[in-house]
Coordinates of C-alpha atoms in Angstrom, one line a residue:
Chain A
X235 CA 0.2 0.2 0.1
X236 CA 2.8 2.1 0.1
X237 CA 3.7 5.3 -2.0
X238 CA 7.5 6.6 -2.8
X239 CA 7.4 10.2 -3.4
X240 CA 10.0 12.5 -4.8
X241 CA 10.1 16.0 -2.4
X242 CA 12.0 19.2 -3.0
X243 CA 11.1 22.3 -1.2
X244 CA 12.9 25.5 -0.9
X245 CA 12.1 29.4 -0.4
X246 CA 12.4 31.9 -3.4
X247 CA 13.5 35.1 -2.1
X248 CA 15.9 34.5 0.5
X249 CA 19.2 34.6 -1.7
X250 CA 20.7 32.3 -4.3
X251 CA 21.4 29.5 -1.4
X252 CA 18.9 27.4 0.0
X253 CA 20.7 24.8 1.6
X254 CA 19.7 26.2 5.3
X255 CA 16.2 25.7 4.5
X256 CA 16.5 22.7 2.7
X257 CA 18.3 20.8 5.5
X258 CA 15.3 22.2 7.8
X259 CA 13.0 19.7 5.9
X260 CA 15.8 17.2 5.3
X261 CA 15.8 17.2 9.2
X262 CA 12.0 16.7 9.3
X263 CA 12.2 13.9 7.1
X264 CA 14.9 11.9 9.1
X265 CA 13.0 12.5 12.3
X266 CA 9.9 11.1 10.3
X267 CA 11.8 7.6 11.0
X268 CA 10.3 6.6 7.5
X269 CA 13.0 5.4 4.7
X270 CA 14.4 8.0 2.7
X271 CA 17.3 8.5 0.3
X272 CA 18.9 12.1 -0.5
X273 CA 19.7 13.1 -3.7
X274 CA 21.1 16.2 -5.5
X275 CA 17.4 17.2 -6.8
X276 CA 14.9 16.1 -4.1
X277 CA 14.5 13.4 -1.1
X278 CA 12.8 10.2 -2.1
X279 CA 10.5 9.2 1.0
X280 CA 8.8 5.7 1.5
X281 CA 5.6 5.1 3.8
X282 CA 1.8 5.1 3.7
X283 CA 0.4 7.8 1.8
X284 CA -0.7 9.5 5.4
X285 CA 2.4 9.2 6.7
X286 CA 4.2 10.9 4.0
X287 CA 1.7 13.3 3.3
X288 CA 2.3 14.1 7.2
X289 CA 6.0 14.4 6.6
X290 CA 5.5 16.9 3.9
X291 CA 3.2 18.9 5.6
X292 CA 5.8 19.4 8.3
X293 CA 8.5 20.5 5.8
X294 CA 6.1 23.1 4.4
X295 CA 5.1 24.5 7.7
X296 CA 8.7 24.7 9.0
X297 CA 9.6 26.8 5.6
X298 CA 6.8 28.8 5.9
X299 CA 7.0 30.4 9.2
X300 CA 9.7 32.6 8.0
X301 CA 9.9 32.1 4.3
X302 CA 7.2 34.6 2.2
X303 CA 7.2 32.4 -0.8
X304 CA 7.8 29.0 -0.9
X305 CA 8.4 26.8 -3.7
X306 CA 7.7 22.7 -3.7
X307 CA 8.2 20.2 -6.1
X308 CA 6.5 16.4 -5.7
X309 CA 6.5 13.0 -7.9
X310 CA 4.0 10.4 -6.1
X311 CA 4.3 6.4 -7.3
X312 CA 1.6 4.2 -5.4
X313 CA 1.8 0.6 -6.2
X314 CA -0.8 -1.7 -4.6
X315 CA 0.3 -4.3 -2.3
X316 CA 4.4 -3.6 -2.3
X317 CA 6.5 -1.9 0.4
X318 CA 10.3 -1.8 0.8
X319 CA 10.1 -0.7 -2.8
X320 CA 12.7 2.2 -2.7
X321 CA 15.7 -0.2 -2.9
X322 CA 14.0 -2.7 -4.8
X323 CA 13.2 -0.2 -7.6
X324 CA 16.8 1.0 -8.0
X325 CA 18.2 -2.4 -8.0
X326 CA 15.8 -3.8 -10.7
X327 CA 17.0 -1.2 -13.2
X328 CA 20.8 -1.4 -12.3
X329 CA 20.4 -5.0 -13.0
X330 CA 18.6 -4.1 -16.2
X331 CA 20.7 -1.6 -17.8
Chain B
X263 CA -2.0 32.6 3.2
X264 CA -2.8 30.7 0.1
X265 CA -1.2 28.4 -2.0
X266 CA -1.3 27.6 -5.9
X267 CA -0.8 23.8 -6.9
X268 CA -0.3 22.4 -10.4
X269 CA -1.8 19.0 -9.7
X270 CA -1.7 15.9 -12.0
X271 CA -2.5 12.4 -11.4
X272 CA -3.1 9.1 -13.6
X273 CA -3.1 5.3 -13.3
X274 CA -0.1 3.5 -14.9
X275 CA -1.2 0.0 -16.3
X276 CA -4.6 0.9 -17.1
X277 CA -4.0 1.2 -20.7
X278 CA -2.8 4.4 -23.1
X279 CA -5.9 6.3 -22.6
X280 CA -6.3 7.6 -19.3
X281 CA -8.9 10.3 -19.4
X282 CA -11.7 8.6 -17.2
X283 CA -9.7 8.4 -14.6
X284 CA -8.1 12.2 -15.0
X285 CA -11.9 13.1 -15.2
X286 CA -12.9 11.5 -11.8
X287 CA -10.0 13.6 -10.3
X288 CA -11.4 16.9 -12.0
X289 CA -14.9 16.1 -10.9
X290 CA -13.3 16.2 -7.1
X291 CA -11.7 19.4 -8.0
X292 CA -15.1 21.0 -9.0
X293 CA -17.0 20.1 -6.0
X294 CA -14.5 21.3 -3.6
X295 CA -15.7 24.9 -4.8
X296 CA -12.0 26.1 -4.7
X297 CA -10.8 28.3 -7.8
X298 CA -9.2 26.2 -10.2
X299 CA -8.1 26.5 -13.7
X300 CA -7.9 23.3 -15.8
X301 CA -4.8 22.5 -18.6
X302 CA -3.6 20.0 -20.8
X303 CA -1.1 18.8 -18.8
X304 CA -2.7 19.5 -15.2
X305 CA -4.8 21.7 -12.9
X306 CA -4.1 24.5 -11.0
X307 CA -5.9 24.7 -7.6
X308 CA -5.6 27.6 -5.2
X309 CA -6.8 27.8 -1.7
X310 CA -5.2 27.3 1.7
X311 CA -2.8 24.6 2.0
X312 CA -5.1 22.4 4.2
X313 CA -7.9 22.8 1.7
X314 CA -6.1 22.1 -1.2
X315 CA -4.3 19.2 0.3
X316 CA -7.3 17.6 1.2
X317 CA -8.6 18.0 -2.1
X318 CA -5.1 16.2 -3.4
X319 CA -5.9 13.3 -0.9
X320 CA -9.4 13.1 -2.2
X321 CA -8.3 12.6 -5.8
X322 CA -5.7 10.0 -4.9
X323 CA -8.3 7.8 -2.9
X324 CA -10.7 7.9 -5.7
X325 CA -8.1 6.5 -8.0
X326 CA -6.3 4.1 -5.9
X327 CA -9.5 2.1 -5.1
X328 CA -9.5 0.6 -8.4
X329 CA -5.6 1.3 -10.2
X330 CA -2.9 -0.8 -8.9
X331 CA -0.4 1.9 -9.8
X332 CA -1.2 5.7 -9.5
X333 CA 1.4 8.4 -10.7
X334 CA 1.0 12.0 -9.6
X335 CA 3.1 15.0 -9.6
X336 CA 2.7 18.2 -8.0
X337 CA 4.1 21.8 -7.9
X338 CA 3.4 24.0 -4.9
X339 CA 3.7 28.0 -4.9
X340 CA 3.1 29.7 -1.5
X341 CA 3.2 33.2 -1.0
X342 CA 2.6 34.9 2.4
X343 CA -0.5 36.9 2.7
X344 CA -1.7 36.9 -0.8
X345 CA -5.0 35.3 -2.5
X346 CA -6.7 35.5 -5.2
X347 CA -3.4 34.9 -7.2
X348 CA -4.2 32.6 -9.7
X349 CA -5.8 34.9 -12.3
X350 CA -3.2 37.7 -11.0
X351 CA -0.1 35.9 -12.0
X352 CA -1.3 34.9 -15.4
X353 CA -2.2 38.7 -15.9
X354 CA 1.0 39.8 -15.0
X355 CA 3.1 37.9 -16.9
X356 CA 0.5 38.7 -19.9
X357 CA 1.0 42.2 -19.7
X358 CA 4.9 42.0 -19.5
X359 CA 5.4 39.4 -22.3
Chain C
X184 CA 4.1 12.9 -33.4
X185 CA 3.4 15.8 -31.5
X186 CA 4.3 16.7 -27.5
X187 CA 2.6 18.7 -25.2
X188 CA 4.9 20.1 -22.3
X189 CA 4.1 21.8 -19.4
X190 CA 7.0 24.2 -18.4
X191 CA 8.1 27.0 -15.7
X192 CA 11.3 28.7 -15.2
X193 CA 12.3 31.1 -13.0
X194 CA 15.7 32.6 -11.1
X195 CA 16.5 32.0 -7.8
X196 CA 18.4 34.7 -5.7
X197 CA 16.6 37.7 -7.9
X198 CA 14.1 38.1 -4.9
X199 CA 10.9 37.5 -4.3
X200 CA 9.0 38.3 -7.6
X201 CA 10.4 36.7 -10.1
X202 CA 7.6 38.1 -13.2
X203 CA 9.9 39.7 -15.1
X204 CA 12.0 36.8 -15.7
X205 CA 9.1 34.8 -16.1
X206 CA 7.8 37.2 -18.8
X207 CA 11.0 36.9 -20.8
X208 CA 10.5 33.3 -21.3
X209 CA 6.6 33.6 -22.1
X210 CA 7.6 36.3 -24.6
X211 CA 10.0 33.7 -26.1
X212 CA 7.2 31.0 -26.3
X213 CA 5.0 33.6 -28.2
X214 CA 7.7 34.2 -30.5
X215 CA 7.8 30.7 -31.3
X216 CA 4.5 30.5 -33.1
X217 CA 3.8 27.4 -31.4
X218 CA 0.7 26.8 -29.7
X219 CA 0.7 27.4 -26.2
X220 CA -1.8 28.0 -23.0
X221 CA -0.2 30.2 -20.3
X222 CA -1.4 28.9 -16.9
X223 CA -0.8 30.2 -13.0
X224 CA 2.0 27.5 -12.7
X225 CA 3.5 27.0 -15.7
X226 CA 3.0 27.2 -19.9
X227 CA 1.9 24.6 -22.0
X228 CA 3.4 24.1 -25.2
X229 CA 2.6 21.9 -28.0
X230 CA 4.9 21.0 -31.0
X231 CA 7.2 18.4 -32.5
X232 CA 10.0 17.2 -29.8
X233 CA 12.5 19.6 -31.6
X234 CA 10.5 22.6 -32.2
X235 CA 9.2 22.4 -28.2
X236 CA 13.1 21.8 -26.8
X237 CA 14.4 24.4 -28.7
X238 CA 11.9 27.1 -27.4
X239 CA 13.0 25.7 -23.8
X240 CA 16.6 25.9 -24.8
X241 CA 15.9 29.7 -26.0
X242 CA 14.1 30.2 -22.7
X243 CA 16.9 29.1 -20.5
X244 CA 19.7 31.0 -22.4
X245 CA 17.4 34.1 -22.1
X246 CA 17.7 33.5 -18.1
X247 CA 21.2 32.3 -17.5
X248 CA 22.8 35.3 -19.3
X249 CA 22.0 37.3 -16.0
X250 CA 20.9 34.9 -13.6
X251 CA 23.4 32.9 -11.4
X252 CA 20.7 30.6 -10.2
X253 CA 17.8 29.4 -12.5
X254 CA 15.4 26.6 -11.6
X255 CA 13.2 24.9 -14.4
X256 CA 10.5 21.9 -14.2
X257 CA 9.1 20.1 -17.5
X258 CA 6.5 17.6 -17.7
X259 CA 6.5 16.1 -21.2
X260 CA 3.6 14.1 -22.7
X261 CA 3.8 12.0 -26.0
X262 CA 1.5 10.6 -28.1
X263 CA 2.1 9.2 -31.3
X264 CA 0.1 10.4 -34.4
X265 CA -1.8 12.8 -32.6
X266 CA -1.5 16.6 -33.0
X267 CA -3.9 19.5 -31.6
X268 CA -4.1 17.7 -28.6
X269 CA -3.9 20.8 -26.5
X270 CA -7.4 21.7 -26.9
X271 CA -8.5 18.5 -27.4
X272 CA -7.2 16.9 -23.8
X273 CA -8.8 19.5 -21.8
X274 CA -12.1 19.6 -23.8
X275 CA -12.3 15.5 -23.0
X276 CA -11.9 15.7 -19.7
X277 CA -14.2 18.9 -19.1
X278 CA -16.8 16.5 -20.8
X279 CA -16.5 13.8 -18.6
X280 CA -15.9 15.4 -15.5
Chain D
X35 CA 28.5 26.5 -15.9
X36 CA 26.6 23.3 -15.2
X37 CA 23.2 22.0 -14.5
X38 CA 21.8 19.1 -12.6
X39 CA 18.7 17.6 -13.8
X40 CA 16.2 15.0 -12.1
X41 CA 15.0 12.8 -14.9
X42 CA 12.1 10.7 -15.3
X43 CA 10.6 8.8 -18.2
X44 CA 8.0 5.8 -18.8
X45 CA 5.8 4.9 -21.2
X46 CA 2.1 4.9 -20.7
X47 CA -0.2 2.1 -22.2
X48 CA 2.7 -0.9 -21.7
X49 CA 1.5 -2.1 -18.7
X50 CA 1.9 -1.4 -14.7
X51 CA 5.4 -2.5 -14.9
X52 CA 7.9 -0.4 -16.7
X53 CA 11.2 -0.9 -15.9
X54 CA 12.3 -2.6 -19.1
X55 CA 11.9 0.7 -20.7
X56 CA 13.5 3.0 -17.6
X57 CA 16.7 0.6 -18.0
X58 CA 16.6 1.7 -21.5
X59 CA 17.0 5.2 -20.5
X60 CA 19.4 4.4 -17.6
X61 CA 21.5 2.4 -20.0
X62 CA 21.8 5.9 -22.3
X63 CA 22.6 7.8 -19.2
X64 CA 25.3 5.5 -18.2
X65 CA 26.9 5.4 -21.8
X66 CA 26.7 9.4 -22.0
X67 CA 29.8 9.3 -19.4
X68 CA 28.1 12.3 -17.6
X69 CA 28.0 11.9 -13.8
X70 CA 24.8 10.6 -12.8
X71 CA 23.1 9.1 -9.7
X72 CA 20.1 6.9 -9.9
X73 CA 17.2 7.4 -7.5
X74 CA 13.8 5.4 -6.8
X75 CA 11.8 8.0 -8.8
X76 CA 14.5 9.7 -11.3
X77 CA 17.7 10.2 -12.0
X78 CA 20.2 12.9 -11.7
X79 CA 22.6 13.8 -14.0
X80 CA 24.9 16.3 -14.1
X81 CA 27.0 18.2 -17.0
X82 CA 27.0 21.1 -19.3
X83 CA 23.1 22.4 -20.8
X84 CA 23.8 21.1 -24.2
X85 CA 25.2 17.7 -23.2
X86 CA 22.5 16.9 -20.6
X87 CA 19.8 17.8 -23.3
X88 CA 21.4 15.4 -25.5
X89 CA 21.3 12.5 -23.4
X90 CA 17.6 13.7 -22.4
X91 CA 16.6 13.6 -26.2
X92 CA 18.4 10.4 -26.7
X93 CA 16.3 8.8 -23.9
X94 CA 12.7 10.1 -25.6
X95 CA 14.2 8.9 -29.0
X96 CA 14.9 5.1 -27.6
X97 CA 11.3 5.1 -25.8
X98 CA 9.2 6.7 -28.7
X99 CA 10.4 4.0 -31.3
X100 CA 8.3 1.8 -29.9
X101 CA 6.0 3.5 -27.2
X102 CA 2.9 5.2 -28.3
X103 CA 2.8 7.3 -25.3
X104 CA 5.6 8.4 -23.0
X105 CA 5.2 10.4 -20.1
X106 CA 8.5 12.3 -18.8
X107 CA 9.2 15.0 -16.0
X108 CA 12.6 17.0 -15.6
X109 CA 13.5 19.4 -13.0
X110 CA 17.0 21.5 -13.7
X111 CA 19.1 23.8 -11.0
X112 CA 21.4 25.6 -13.0
X113 CA 24.3 27.5 -10.9
X114 CA 26.9 29.8 -12.6
X115 CA 30.8 28.7 -12.5
X116 CA 30.3 25.8 -10.5
X117 CA 30.8 22.1 -11.4
X118 CA 30.8 19.0 -9.5
X119 CA 27.9 20.1 -7.4
X120 CA 25.9 17.0 -7.3
X121 CA 27.8 15.3 -4.9
X122 CA 28.3 18.8 -2.9
X123 CA 24.8 19.6 -2.7
X124 CA 23.8 16.1 -0.8
X125 CA 26.8 16.8 1.3
X126 CA 26.4 20.4 2.7
X127 CA 22.5 19.3 3.5
X128 CA 23.8 16.2 5.0
X129 CA 26.2 18.5 7.1
X130 CA 23.4 20.6 8.0
X131 CA 20.5 18.7 8.7

């Protein structure tokens, strides 16, 4: 029942470097205890839909408290009856490519 | 306090044409009474964060009930203290371009 | 053979309001003479893959010339043997929803 | 002058499992010799804009030759005067979070 999301969030109008804000989100993702995988363009998170959305919500609240403008992108891949897919997806493609 | 999102959702594994499923989501968006703007690659929705996320949640549930795999993309633009931005953004750019 | 893309581009580090830069891109899209549809979160463009990518390329060059950091998102939907889909997709979903 | 992109591509209408097609794209990315980082929701690639777009183009052609419908998403982060950022971005956020 799990979903995997790719998630990125950053402020617009806080200068060219946004890593302090991105780090705030990644800290929240870590604290969630959900499996995650950091990447250069976003963080992948796996879990039940409600769990994952709760984390996204916390990240958004953490940035909007002191950022006038926040930009976020998300991709979601849901597949019925499967969990622990995050590692599996990468391995399957690695093996086949 | 409002956000504008661009939202698209469709099943993978239900054939090449997915408009029946997309329409199901658009119906839910309409019923929400939030301002929205349909487009060829997604639907823009404006509202408070919680309202908009509730609609996204309903769309997801409506597809996953009979789709084994669902793909979703979302972009979010939050800007403090502004609402009714959906029309304004398009008009500003139209005027300047 | 046509594709439809949803395209958004803006600078990071040029302040909270980015409409001057977005307008620069929209001007380039208009000049391309390709069918397009502006939206609050991005612009949809339809054409042959190479034509559309050439426009994306010009938009990118137009921003990077005076922006130290540029962010861009793109969704692409290709469907064989069909063109003039941009209006059709919206209408089909409108009729069904 | 380099960009980092997050890139995902898959067919719609070829069934629920799309890893054969995704692997085809990842093989092309590997052959390009550009630095890349596979993830569960997409692959990050770093290089000059033209180099990276050439790879995206090859992936698209490789899928459309036998897929009637292809979906693609891309995020681009350009930052002036910096290269080798792919590792750096992840490490900076790791250190701060």
